[in-house]
Amino acid sequence: SIPTTGSPGSREAYIAMLDKFVVFDVLSSPMMGNVSGDESAVLRFRLTGRRHFKIPASAYLGEDPYVVDVDGMNRELASLVSMSQGAPFISMGEGLEAATGRTCLALLWPLSTHVLLETDAMEVIDRFEETMQIAAKEADALLKRYFAHVKSCFCGH
């Protein structure tokens, strides 16, 4: 199973990598506590732009003053990344936003449970980082389009 430390291939290593891209938020499983091992099998995250625009985690982006279709933005991102040359398929499922308690669409990255050697783990993390660089590039244009109508953000731009 996945180590619980910050070693290569661990959940924490993936989260640390994802944290470099300030446009994404890590989610929990909506089945937390109900499905054994669910949290160790997949990393759930989504494009929100909260940290990028300095929007409080407790703000629901689907309501005023934002009214942003974050699920639609993430569907589009998954499609764009999956169609990119050389990028792996990013699947979608459900996640839970910790601050709002809302169930939402999540992008899913499988966490390998069969990584035996540290070098194998590093290759998997490198592939994730490469995929997230593609996602971050696509995310920039999506955030500009989906947030274009927002006038009262906390971004300072």
mmCIF file with all atom_site columns, C-alpha atoms in Angstrom:
data_model
loop_
_atom_site.group_PDB
_atom_site.id
_atom_site.type_symbol
_atom_site.label_atom_id
_atom_site.label_alt_id
_atom_site.label_comp_id
_atom_site.label_asym_id
_atom_site.label_entity_id
_atom_site.label_seq_id
_atom_site.pdbx_PDB_ins_code
_atom_site.Cartn_x
_atom_site.Cartn_y
_atom_site.Cartn_z
_atom_site.occupancy
_atom_site.B_iso_or_equiv
_atom_site.pdbx_formal_charge
_atom_site.auth_seq_id
_atom_site.auth_comp_id
_atom_site.auth_asym_id
_atom_site.auth_atom_id
_atom_site.pdbx_PDB_model_num
ATOM 1   C CA . SER A 1 1   ? 0.000   0.000  0.000   1.00 0.00 ? 1   SER A CA 1
ATOM 2   C CA . ILE A 1 2   ? 0.947   3.672  -0.257  1.00 0.00 ? 2   ILE A CA 1
ATOM 3   C CA . PRO A 1 3   ? 3.357   4.818  2.432   1.00 0.00 ? 3   PRO A CA 1
ATOM 4   C CA . THR A 1 4   ? 1.965   7.509  4.728   1.00 0.00 ? 4   THR A CA 1
ATOM 5   C CA . THR A 1 5   ? 5.208   9.481  4.892   1.00 0.00 ? 5   THR A CA 1
ATOM 6   C CA . GLY A 1 6   ? 6.531   12.007 2.421   1.00 0.00 ? 6   GLY A CA 1
ATOM 7   C CA . SER A 1 7   ? 8.530   9.348  0.568   1.00 0.00 ? 7   SER A CA 1
ATOM 8   C CA . PRO A 1 8   ? 8.389   9.193  -3.249  1.00 0.00 ? 8   PRO A CA 1
ATOM 9   C CA . GLY A 1 9   ? 5.074   7.711  -4.373  1.00 0.00 ? 9   GLY A CA 1
ATOM 10  C CA . SER A 1 10  ? 3.276   8.587  -1.131  1.00 0.00 ? 10  SER A CA 1
ATOM 11  C CA . ARG A 1 11  ? 0.006   10.515 -1.000  1.00 0.00 ? 11  ARG A CA 1
ATOM 12  C CA . GLU A 1 12  ? 1.913   13.372 0.638   1.00 0.00 ? 12  GLU A CA 1
ATOM 13  C CA . ALA A 1 13  ? 4.414   13.493 -2.248  1.00 0.00 ? 13  ALA A CA 1
ATOM 14  C CA . TYR A 1 14  ? 1.545   13.864 -4.739  1.00 0.00 ? 14  TYR A CA 1
ATOM 15  C CA . ILE A 1 15  ? -0.146  16.533 -2.631  1.00 0.00 ? 15  ILE A CA 1
ATOM 16  C CA . ALA A 1 16  ? 3.142   18.446 -2.284  1.00 0.00 ? 16  ALA A CA 1
ATOM 17  C CA . MET A 1 17  ? 3.550   18.316 -6.075  1.00 0.00 ? 17  MET A CA 1
ATOM 18  C CA . LEU A 1 18  ? -0.037  19.465 -6.640  1.00 0.00 ? 18  LEU A CA 1
ATOM 19  C CA . ASP A 1 19  ? 0.413   22.278 -4.106  1.00 0.00 ? 19  ASP A CA 1
ATOM 20  C CA . LYS A 1 20  ? 3.016   23.874 -6.410  1.00 0.00 ? 20  LYS A CA 1
ATOM 21  C CA . PHE A 1 21  ? 0.185   24.641 -8.811  1.00 0.00 ? 21  PHE A CA 1
ATOM 22  C CA . VAL A 1 22  ? -1.836  27.257 -6.895  1.00 0.00 ? 22  VAL A CA 1
ATOM 23  C CA . VAL A 1 23  ? -4.904  26.890 -9.113  1.00 0.00 ? 23  VAL A CA 1
ATOM 24  C CA . PHE A 1 24  ? -5.806  23.409 -7.802  1.00 0.00 ? 24  PHE A CA 1
ATOM 25  C CA . ASP A 1 25  ? -7.388  22.295 -4.533  1.00 0.00 ? 25  ASP A CA 1
ATOM 26  C CA . VAL A 1 26  ? -7.086  18.843 -2.968  1.00 0.00 ? 26  VAL A CA 1
ATOM 27  C CA . LEU A 1 27  ? -10.407 17.198 -2.116  1.00 0.00 ? 27  LEU A CA 1
ATOM 28  C CA . SER A 1 28  ? -11.495 14.403 0.192   1.00 0.00 ? 28  SER A CA 1
ATOM 29  C CA . SER A 1 29  ? -13.544 11.392 -0.742  1.00 0.00 ? 29  SER A CA 1
ATOM 30  C CA . PRO A 1 30  ? -17.306 11.938 -0.378  1.00 0.00 ? 30  PRO A CA 1
ATOM 31  C CA . MET A 1 31  ? -17.367 8.390  1.031   1.00 0.00 ? 31  MET A CA 1
ATOM 32  C CA . MET A 1 32  ? -14.797 9.200  3.722   1.00 0.00 ? 32  MET A CA 1
ATOM 33  C CA . GLY A 1 33  ? -15.095 6.656  6.501   1.00 0.00 ? 33  GLY A CA 1
ATOM 34  C CA . ASN A 1 34  ? -17.487 4.472  4.512   1.00 0.00 ? 34  ASN A CA 1
ATOM 35  C CA . VAL A 1 35  ? -15.153 2.862  1.982   1.00 0.00 ? 35  VAL A CA 1
ATOM 36  C CA . SER A 1 36  ? -12.070 1.101  3.234   1.00 0.00 ? 36  SER A CA 1
ATOM 37  C CA . GLY A 1 37  ? -8.904  2.197  1.428   1.00 0.00 ? 37  GLY A CA 1
ATOM 38  C CA . ASP A 1 38  ? -10.654 4.687  -0.877  1.00 0.00 ? 38  ASP A CA 1
ATOM 39  C CA . GLU A 1 39  ? -8.403  7.578  0.152   1.00 0.00 ? 39  GLU A CA 1
ATOM 40  C CA . SER A 1 40  ? -5.238  5.573  -0.542  1.00 0.00 ? 40  SER A CA 1
ATOM 41  C CA . ALA A 1 41  ? -6.313  4.545  -4.036  1.00 0.00 ? 41  ALA A CA 1
ATOM 42  C CA . VAL A 1 42  ? -6.841  7.916  -5.706  1.00 0.00 ? 42  VAL A CA 1
ATOM 43  C CA . LEU A 1 43  ? -5.928  11.581 -5.363  1.00 0.00 ? 43  LEU A CA 1
ATOM 44  C CA . ARG A 1 44  ? -8.964  13.855 -5.742  1.00 0.00 ? 44  ARG A CA 1
ATOM 45  C CA . PHE A 1 45  ? -8.438  17.456 -6.783  1.00 0.00 ? 45  PHE A CA 1
ATOM 46  C CA . ARG A 1 46  ? -10.028 20.204 -8.862  1.00 0.00 ? 46  ARG A CA 1
ATOM 47  C CA . LEU A 1 47  ? -9.326  23.461 -10.588 1.00 0.00 ? 47  LEU A CA 1
ATOM 48  C CA . THR A 1 48  ? -10.829 26.321 -8.571  1.00 0.00 ? 48  THR A CA 1
ATOM 49  C CA . GLY A 1 49  ? -8.367  29.207 -8.732  1.00 0.00 ? 49  GLY A CA 1
ATOM 50  C CA . ARG A 1 50  ? -9.114  29.991 -5.065  1.00 0.00 ? 50  ARG A CA 1
ATOM 51  C CA . ARG A 1 51  ? -5.498  30.542 -4.005  1.00 0.00 ? 51  ARG A CA 1
ATOM 52  C CA . HIS A 1 52  ? -4.649  32.254 -7.302  1.00 0.00 ? 52  HIS A CA 1
ATOM 53  C CA . PHE A 1 53  ? -7.491  34.778 -6.896  1.00 0.00 ? 53  PHE A CA 1
ATOM 54  C CA . LYS A 1 54  ? -7.245  34.834 -3.067  1.00 0.00 ? 54  LYS A CA 1
ATOM 55  C CA . ILE A 1 55  ? -10.833 33.619 -2.664  1.00 0.00 ? 55  ILE A CA 1
ATOM 56  C CA . PRO A 1 56  ? -11.648 32.248 0.787   1.00 0.00 ? 56  PRO A CA 1
ATOM 57  C CA . ALA A 1 57  ? -11.977 28.458 0.934   1.00 0.00 ? 57  ALA A CA 1
ATOM 58  C CA . SER A 1 58  ? -15.411 28.843 2.532   1.00 0.00 ? 58  SER A CA 1
ATOM 59  C CA . ALA A 1 59  ? -16.825 30.811 -0.430  1.00 0.00 ? 59  ALA A CA 1
ATOM 60  C CA . TYR A 1 60  ? -19.123 28.835 -2.726  1.00 0.00 ? 60  TYR A CA 1
ATOM 61  C CA . LEU A 1 61  ? -18.017 29.717 -6.257  1.00 0.00 ? 61  LEU A CA 1
ATOM 62  C CA . GLY A 1 62  ? -21.409 28.810 -7.768  1.00 0.00 ? 62  GLY A CA 1
ATOM 63  C CA . GLU A 1 63  ? -23.139 31.737 -6.043  1.00 0.00 ? 63  GLU A CA 1
ATOM 64  C CA . ASP A 1 64  ? -22.800 35.532 -6.030  1.00 0.00 ? 64  ASP A CA 1
ATOM 65  C CA . PRO A 1 65  ? -20.477 37.268 -6.424  1.00 0.00 ? 65  PRO A CA 1
ATOM 66  C CA . TYR A 1 66  ? -18.726 34.557 -8.458  1.00 0.00 ? 66  TYR A CA 1
ATOM 67  C CA . VAL A 1 67  ? -21.354 32.383 -10.195 1.00 0.00 ? 67  VAL A CA 1
ATOM 68  C CA . VAL A 1 68  ? -18.696 30.177 -11.793 1.00 0.00 ? 68  VAL A CA 1
ATOM 69  C CA . ASP A 1 69  ? -19.485 26.709 -13.167 1.00 0.00 ? 69  ASP A CA 1
ATOM 70  C CA . VAL A 1 70  ? -16.492 25.036 -11.516 1.00 0.00 ? 70  VAL A CA 1
ATOM 71  C CA . ASP A 1 71  ? -17.729 21.535 -12.412 1.00 0.00 ? 71  ASP A CA 1
ATOM 72  C CA . GLY A 1 72  ? -17.992 22.569 -16.076 1.00 0.00 ? 72  GLY A CA 1
ATOM 73  C CA . MET A 1 73  ? -14.536 24.140 -15.942 1.00 0.00 ? 73  MET A CA 1
ATOM 74  C CA . ASN A 1 74  ? -13.106 20.883 -14.570 1.00 0.00 ? 74  ASN A CA 1
ATOM 75  C CA . ARG A 1 75  ? -14.899 18.754 -17.178 1.00 0.00 ? 75  ARG A CA 1
ATOM 76  C CA . GLU A 1 76  ? -13.359 20.940 -19.859 1.00 0.00 ? 76  GLU A CA 1
ATOM 77  C CA . LEU A 1 77  ? -9.915  20.735 -18.235 1.00 0.00 ? 77  LEU A CA 1
ATOM 78  C CA . ALA A 1 78  ? -10.063 16.923 -18.017 1.00 0.00 ? 78  ALA A CA 1
ATOM 79  C CA . SER A 1 79  ? -11.000 16.779 -21.689 1.00 0.00 ? 79  SER A CA 1
ATOM 80  C CA . LEU A 1 80  ? -8.228  19.171 -22.773 1.00 0.00 ? 80  LEU A CA 1
ATOM 81  C CA . VAL A 1 81  ? -5.535  17.370 -20.773 1.00 0.00 ? 81  VAL A CA 1
ATOM 82  C CA . SER A 1 82  ? -6.681  13.941 -21.908 1.00 0.00 ? 82  SER A CA 1
ATOM 83  C CA . MET A 1 83  ? -6.543  15.076 -25.556 1.00 0.00 ? 83  MET A CA 1
ATOM 84  C CA . SER A 1 84  ? -3.017  16.509 -25.193 1.00 0.00 ? 84  SER A CA 1
ATOM 85  C CA . GLN A 1 85  ? -0.303  14.597 -26.978 1.00 0.00 ? 85  GLN A CA 1
ATOM 86  C CA . GLY A 1 86  ? 1.535   12.344 -24.567 1.00 0.00 ? 86  GLY A CA 1
ATOM 87  C CA . ALA A 1 87  ? -0.618  13.163 -21.550 1.00 0.00 ? 87  ALA A CA 1
ATOM 88  C CA . PRO A 1 88  ? -2.451  10.403 -19.711 1.00 0.00 ? 88  PRO A CA 1
ATOM 89  C CA . PHE A 1 89  ? -6.196  10.332 -19.331 1.00 0.00 ? 89  PHE A CA 1
ATOM 90  C CA . ILE A 1 90  ? -7.497  12.224 -16.290 1.00 0.00 ? 90  ILE A CA 1
ATOM 91  C CA . SER A 1 91  ? -10.715 10.693 -15.070 1.00 0.00 ? 91  SER A CA 1
ATOM 92  C CA . MET A 1 92  ? -13.511 12.373 -13.162 1.00 0.00 ? 92  MET A CA 1
ATOM 93  C CA . GLY A 1 93  ? -15.520 11.400 -10.136 1.00 0.00 ? 93  GLY A CA 1
ATOM 94  C CA . GLU A 1 94  ? -16.795 12.976 -6.952  1.00 0.00 ? 94  GLU A CA 1
ATOM 95  C CA . GLY A 1 95  ? -14.939 14.785 -4.231  1.00 0.00 ? 95  GLY A CA 1
ATOM 96  C CA . LEU A 1 96  ? -15.728 16.677 -1.081  1.00 0.00 ? 96  LEU A CA 1
ATOM 97  C CA . GLU A 1 97  ? -14.627 20.259 -0.464  1.00 0.00 ? 97  GLU A CA 1
ATOM 98  C CA . ALA A 1 98  ? -13.443 20.355 3.144   1.00 0.00 ? 98  ALA A CA 1
ATOM 99  C CA . ALA A 1 99  ? -14.270 24.017 3.807   1.00 0.00 ? 99  ALA A CA 1
ATOM 100 C CA . THR A 1 100 ? -17.765 24.029 2.272   1.00 0.00 ? 100 THR A CA 1
ATOM 101 C CA . GLY A 1 101 ? -18.754 20.402 2.883   1.00 0.00 ? 101 GLY A CA 1
ATOM 102 C CA . ARG A 1 102 ? -20.088 20.287 -0.674  1.00 0.00 ? 102 ARG A CA 1
ATOM 103 C CA . THR A 1 103 ? -19.838 17.266 -2.932  1.00 0.00 ? 103 THR A CA 1
ATOM 104 C CA . CYS A 1 104 ? -18.426 18.291 -6.293  1.00 0.00 ? 104 CYS A CA 1
ATOM 105 C CA . LEU A 1 105 ? -16.864 17.010 -9.483  1.00 0.00 ? 105 LEU A CA 1
ATOM 106 C CA . ALA A 1 106 ? -13.272 15.922 -8.873  1.00 0.00 ? 106 ALA A CA 1
ATOM 107 C CA . LEU A 1 107 ? -10.365 15.148 -11.138 1.00 0.00 ? 107 LEU A CA 1
ATOM 108 C CA . LEU A 1 108 ? -8.865  11.798 -10.212 1.00 0.00 ? 108 LEU A CA 1
ATOM 109 C CA . TRP A 1 109 ? -5.277  10.589 -10.306 1.00 0.00 ? 109 TRP A CA 1
ATOM 110 C CA . PRO A 1 110 ? -4.697  6.938  -9.410  1.00 0.00 ? 110 PRO A CA 1
ATOM 111 C CA . LEU A 1 111 ? -2.088  6.392  -6.740  1.00 0.00 ? 111 LEU A CA 1
ATOM 112 C CA . SER A 1 112 ? -0.028  3.344  -7.561  1.00 0.00 ? 112 SER A CA 1
ATOM 113 C CA . THR A 1 113 ? -0.284  0.658  -4.900  1.00 0.00 ? 113 THR A CA 1
ATOM 114 C CA . HIS A 1 114 ? 2.355   -1.472 -6.625  1.00 0.00 ? 114 HIS A CA 1
ATOM 115 C CA . VAL A 1 115 ? 5.382   0.846  -6.415  1.00 0.00 ? 115 VAL A CA 1
ATOM 116 C CA . LEU A 1 116 ? 8.109   -1.297 -4.917  1.00 0.00 ? 116 LEU A CA 1
ATOM 117 C CA . LEU A 1 117 ? 11.266  0.634  -5.694  1.00 0.00 ? 117 LEU A CA 1
ATOM 118 C CA . GLU A 1 118 ? 12.002  4.275  -5.037  1.00 0.00 ? 118 GLU A CA 1
ATOM 119 C CA . THR A 1 119 ? 13.083  4.741  -8.681  1.00 0.00 ? 119 THR A CA 1
ATOM 120 C CA . ASP A 1 120 ? 9.676   3.456  -9.857  1.00 0.00 ? 120 ASP A CA 1
ATOM 121 C CA . ALA A 1 121 ? 7.976   5.872  -7.468  1.00 0.00 ? 121 ALA A CA 1
ATOM 122 C CA . MET A 1 122 ? 10.004  8.778  -8.853  1.00 0.00 ? 122 MET A CA 1
ATOM 123 C CA . GLU A 1 123 ? 8.969   7.902  -12.421 1.00 0.00 ? 123 GLU A CA 1
ATOM 124 C CA . VAL A 1 124 ? 5.311   7.914  -11.362 1.00 0.00 ? 124 VAL A CA 1
ATOM 125 C CA . ILE A 1 125 ? 5.699   11.284 -9.597  1.00 0.00 ? 125 ILE A CA 1
ATOM 126 C CA . ASP A 1 126 ? 7.508   12.691 -12.658 1.00 0.00 ? 126 ASP A CA 1
ATOM 127 C CA . ARG A 1 127 ? 4.592   11.586 -14.864 1.00 0.00 ? 127 ARG A CA 1
ATOM 128 C CA . PHE A 1 128 ? 2.155   13.273 -12.491 1.00 0.00 ? 128 PHE A CA 1
ATOM 129 C CA . GLU A 1 129 ? 4.201   16.496 -12.517 1.00 0.00 ? 129 GLU A CA 1
ATOM 130 C CA . GLU A 1 130 ? 4.342   16.439 -16.328 1.00 0.00 ? 130 GLU A CA 1
ATOM 131 C CA . THR A 1 131 ? 0.574   15.963 -16.503 1.00 0.00 ? 131 THR A CA 1
ATOM 132 C CA . MET A 1 132 ? -0.030  18.750 -13.994 1.00 0.00 ? 132 MET A CA 1
ATOM 133 C CA . GLN A 1 133 ? 2.172   21.127 -16.006 1.00 0.00 ? 133 GLN A CA 1
ATOM 134 C CA . ILE A 1 134 ? -0.075  20.469 -19.009 1.00 0.00 ? 134 ILE A CA 1
ATOM 135 C CA . ALA A 1 135 ? -3.149  20.931 -16.800 1.00 0.00 ? 135 ALA A CA 1
ATOM 136 C CA . ALA A 1 136 ? -1.814  24.188 -15.331 1.00 0.00 ? 136 ALA A CA 1
ATOM 137 C CA . LYS A 1 137 ? -1.161  25.595 -18.800 1.00 0.00 ? 137 LYS A CA 1
ATOM 138 C CA . GLU A 1 138 ? -4.727  24.778 -19.876 1.00 0.00 ? 138 GLU A CA 1
ATOM 139 C CA . ALA A 1 139 ? -6.064  25.993 -16.518 1.00 0.00 ? 139 ALA A CA 1
ATOM 140 C CA . ASP A 1 140 ? -4.747  29.505 -17.050 1.00 0.00 ? 140 ASP A CA 1
ATOM 141 C CA . ALA A 1 141 ? -6.954  30.080 -20.099 1.00 0.00 ? 141 ALA A CA 1
ATOM 142 C CA . LEU A 1 142 ? -9.940  28.366 -18.472 1.00 0.00 ? 142 LEU A CA 1
ATOM 143 C CA . LEU A 1 143 ? -9.711  30.519 -15.335 1.00 0.00 ? 143 LEU A CA 1
ATOM 144 C CA . LYS A 1 144 ? -9.540  33.686 -17.420 1.00 0.00 ? 144 LYS A CA 1
ATOM 145 C CA . ARG A 1 145 ? -12.631 32.640 -19.364 1.00 0.00 ? 145 ARG A CA 1
ATOM 146 C CA . TYR A 1 146 ? -14.717 31.255 -16.497 1.00 0.00 ? 146 TYR A CA 1
ATOM 147 C CA . PHE A 1 147 ? -13.901 34.157 -14.128 1.00 0.00 ? 147 PHE A CA 1
ATOM 148 C CA . ALA A 1 148 ? -14.007 36.922 -16.784 1.00 0.00 ? 148 ALA A CA 1
ATOM 149 C CA . HIS A 1 149 ? -17.370 38.228 -15.565 1.00 0.00 ? 149 HIS A CA 1
ATOM 150 C CA . VAL A 1 150 ? -16.368 38.343 -11.879 1.00 0.00 ? 150 VAL A CA 1
ATOM 151 C CA . LYS A 1 151 ? -15.979 41.920 -10.679 1.00 0.00 ? 151 LYS A CA 1
ATOM 152 C CA . SER A 1 152 ? -15.800 41.507 -6.913  1.00 0.00 ? 152 SER A CA 1
ATOM 153 C CA . CYS A 1 153 ? -13.043 38.957 -6.413  1.00 0.00 ? 153 CYS A CA 1
ATOM 154 C CA . PHE A 1 154 ? -10.415 39.173 -3.692  1.00 0.00 ? 154 PHE A CA 1
ATOM 155 C CA . CYS A 1 155 ? -7.542  38.761 -6.137  1.00 0.00 ? 155 CYS A CA 1
ATOM 156 C CA . GLY A 1 156 ? -6.185  42.313 -6.085  1.00 0.00 ? 156 GLY A CA 1
ATOM 157 C CA . HIS A 1 157 ? -5.733  42.255 -9.893  1.00 0.00 ? 157 HIS A CA 1
#
